[in-house]
Amino acid sequence: MCITRKHFLMQKAAVVTLQASYRGYRLRVRNRAVRQAVISIQRWYKACKIGHSQFVQYQSMRYATITIQAAYKSMMVMQWVKQKRATVKVQSVLRRSWYRKDLRSQIEAQQKRLKRYKRLKRYRKDFLKLKYTTIVMQSHYLAYKARKLNRAQIKASVVLQRQYNPTS
């Protein structure tokens, strides 16, 4: 029995070694799986933390960008409003200037027309006075000619009457 006992003990030792190896292998596989799960969870958690911090950073950058854009747009709108006001002011001044020039030219034209009207009125008055004087002179001259002719006719008739009537 000694050989069998020895054989049994060797087999037992081999079995115990095999079982220990197998159990160690199973534990290593299980530990590897657990380690892989832990690493996977840690990676996921780290990614979540990084993702959240990146999201927070993105949100702050987005807010800052929106603030800068709003300030820039506001500045541009204010510049546009100032330019618009300046443009309107320049246009107003130009239009006023053009209106004044136009008004001035209209006033000057009206004054010229008024002077021309007064001059023509004076010329007409002078003409009518000259015409009246001419008519009066012509009528006096015609009356003078008529009197002269009448005197000549009277003289002629006196001469004729003397010839035909020698007694007088």
Coordinates of C-alpha atoms in Angstrom, one line a residue:
M1 CA 0.0 0.0 0.0
C2 CA 2.8 2.1 0.3
I3 CA 3.2 2.4 -3.5
T4 CA -0.5 3.1 -3.9
R5 CA -0.4 5.5 -1.0
K6 CA 2.5 7.2 -2.5
H7 CA 0.9 7.2 -5.8
F8 CA -2.3 8.5 -4.2
L9 CA -0.4 11.3 -2.5
M10 CA 1.3 12.2 -5.7
Q11 CA -2.0 12.2 -7.5
K12 CA -3.5 14.2 -4.7
A13 CA -0.6 16.7 -4.8
A14 CA -1.0 16.9 -8.6
V15 CA -4.8 17.4 -8.2
V16 CA -4.3 20.0 -5.6
T17 CA -1.7 21.7 -7.8
L18 CA -4.1 21.5 -10.8
Q19 CA -7.0 22.8 -8.6
A20 CA -4.8 25.6 -7.3
S21 CA -3.7 26.4 -10.8
Y22 CA -7.2 26.3 -12.1
R23 CA -8.5 28.4 -9.2
G24 CA -5.7 30.9 -9.7
Y25 CA -6.5 31.0 -13.4
R26 CA -10.2 31.6 -12.7
L27 CA -9.3 34.3 -10.2
R28 CA -6.9 35.9 -12.6
V29 CA -9.6 35.8 -15.4
R30 CA -12.1 37.2 -12.9
N31 CA -9.7 39.8 -11.6
R32 CA -8.9 40.8 -15.3
A33 CA -12.6 41.0 -16.0
V34 CA -13.2 43.1 -12.9
R35 CA -10.2 45.2 -13.7
Q36 CA -11.5 45.7 -17.2
A37 CA -14.9 46.6 -15.8
V38 CA -13.3 49.0 -13.3
I39 CA -11.2 50.6 -16.1
S40 CA -14.2 50.8 -18.3
I41 CA -16.2 52.4 -15.5
Q42 CA -13.4 54.8 -14.7
R43 CA -13.0 55.7 -18.4
W44 CA -16.7 56.3 -18.6
Y45 CA -16.7 58.4 -15.4
K46 CA -13.6 60.3 -16.6
A47 CA -15.2 60.9 -20.0
C48 CA -18.4 62.1 -18.2
K49 CA -16.4 64.5 -16.0
I50 CA -14.3 65.7 -19.0
G51 CA -17.5 66.0 -21.1
H52 CA -19.2 67.9 -18.4
S53 CA -16.2 70.2 -17.9
Q54 CA -16.0 70.7 -21.7
F55 CA -19.7 71.4 -21.8
V56 CA -19.3 74.0 -19.0
Q57 CA -16.3 75.5 -20.8
Y58 CA -18.3 75.4 -24.0
Q59 CA -21.3 77.1 -22.3
S60 CA -19.0 79.8 -20.8
M61 CA -17.3 80.4 -24.2
R62 CA -20.7 80.4 -25.9
Y63 CA -22.0 83.0 -23.4
A64 CA -18.8 85.0 -23.7
T65 CA -19.1 84.9 -27.6
I66 CA -22.7 85.9 -27.5
T67 CA -21.9 88.7 -25.1
I68 CA -19.0 89.9 -27.4
Q69 CA -21.3 89.6 -30.5
A70 CA -24.1 91.5 -28.8
A71 CA -21.6 94.2 -27.8
Y72 CA -20.1 94.3 -31.3
K73 CA -23.6 94.4 -32.9
S74 CA -24.6 97.1 -30.5
M75 CA -21.5 99.1 -31.3
M76 CA -22.1 98.7 -35.0
V77 CA -25.7 99.7 -34.7
M78 CA -24.7 102.8 -32.7
Q79 CA -22.1 103.6 -35.4
W80 CA -24.8 103.1 -38.1
V81 CA -27.2 105.3 -36.1
K82 CA -24.5 108.0 -35.8
Q83 CA -23.7 107.8 -39.5
K84 CA -27.4 107.9 -40.3
R85 CA -27.9 111.0 -38.1
A86 CA -24.9 112.6 -39.7
T87 CA -26.1 111.8 -43.2
V88 CA -29.6 113.1 -42.3
K89 CA -28.0 116.3 -40.9
V90 CA -25.8 116.7 -44.0
Q91 CA -28.8 116.1 -46.3
S92 CA -30.9 118.6 -44.2
V93 CA -28.2 121.2 -44.5
L94 CA -27.8 120.6 -48.3
R95 CA -31.6 120.7 -48.8
R96 CA -31.8 123.9 -46.7
S97 CA -29.0 125.4 -48.8
W98 CA -30.6 124.3 -52.0
Y99 CA -34.0 125.6 -50.8
R100 CA -32.4 129.0 -49.8
K101 CA -30.6 129.2 -53.2
D102 CA -33.8 128.4 -54.9
L103 CA -35.8 130.8 -52.8
R104 CA -33.1 133.5 -53.3
S105 CA -33.2 132.9 -57.0
Q106 CA -37.0 133.1 -57.0
I107 CA -36.9 136.3 -55.0
E108 CA -34.3 137.8 -57.3
A109 CA -36.5 136.7 -60.3
Q110 CA -39.5 138.2 -58.7
Q111 CA -37.6 141.5 -58.0
K112 CA -36.5 141.6 -61.6
R113 CA -40.0 141.1 -62.8
L114 CA -41.2 143.8 -60.4
K115 CA -38.5 146.2 -61.6
R116 CA -39.3 145.4 -65.3
Y117 CA -43.1 145.9 -64.5
K118 CA -42.4 149.3 -62.9
R119 CA -40.1 150.3 -65.7
L120 CA -42.7 149.3 -68.3
K121 CA -45.4 151.1 -66.3
R122 CA -43.2 154.3 -66.3
Y123 CA -42.5 153.9 -70.0
R124 CA -46.2 153.5 -70.7
K125 CA -47.0 156.6 -68.5
D126 CA -44.3 158.6 -70.4
F127 CA -45.6 157.3 -73.7
L128 CA -49.2 158.2 -72.8
K129 CA -48.1 161.6 -71.7
L130 CA -46.1 162.1 -74.9
K131 CA -49.0 160.8 -76.9
Y132 CA -51.4 163.2 -75.2
T133 CA -48.9 166.0 -75.7
T134 CA -48.5 165.1 -79.4
I135 CA -52.3 164.9 -79.9
V136 CA -52.7 168.3 -78.2
M137 CA -49.9 169.8 -80.4
Q138 CA -51.4 168.2 -83.5
S139 CA -54.8 169.5 -82.7
H140 CA -53.4 173.0 -82.1
Y141 CA -51.4 172.8 -85.3
L142 CA -54.5 171.6 -87.2
A143 CA -56.5 174.3 -85.7
Y144 CA -53.8 176.8 -86.6
K145 CA -53.8 175.4 -90.2
A146 CA -57.6 175.5 -90.3
R147 CA -57.6 179.2 -89.0
K148 CA -54.9 180.1 -91.6
L149 CA -56.9 178.4 -94.3
N150 CA -60.1 180.0 -93.1
R151 CA -58.4 183.4 -93.1
A152 CA -57.1 182.8 -96.6
Q153 CA -60.6 181.8 -97.7
I154 CA -62.0 184.8 -96.1
K155 CA -59.5 187.0 -97.8
A156 CA -60.2 185.3 -101.1
S157 CA -63.9 185.7 -100.6
V158 CA -63.4 189.4 -99.7
V159 CA -61.3 189.8 -102.8
L160 CA -64.0 188.0 -104.9
Q161 CA -66.7 190.0 -103.3
R162 CA -64.9 193.3 -104.1
Q163 CA -64.5 192.3 -107.7
Y164 CA -68.1 191.5 -108.1
N165 CA -69.4 194.2 -105.9
P166 CA -67.4 197.3 -106.7
T167 CA -69.5 199.6 -104.6
S168 CA -68.3 198.8 -101.4

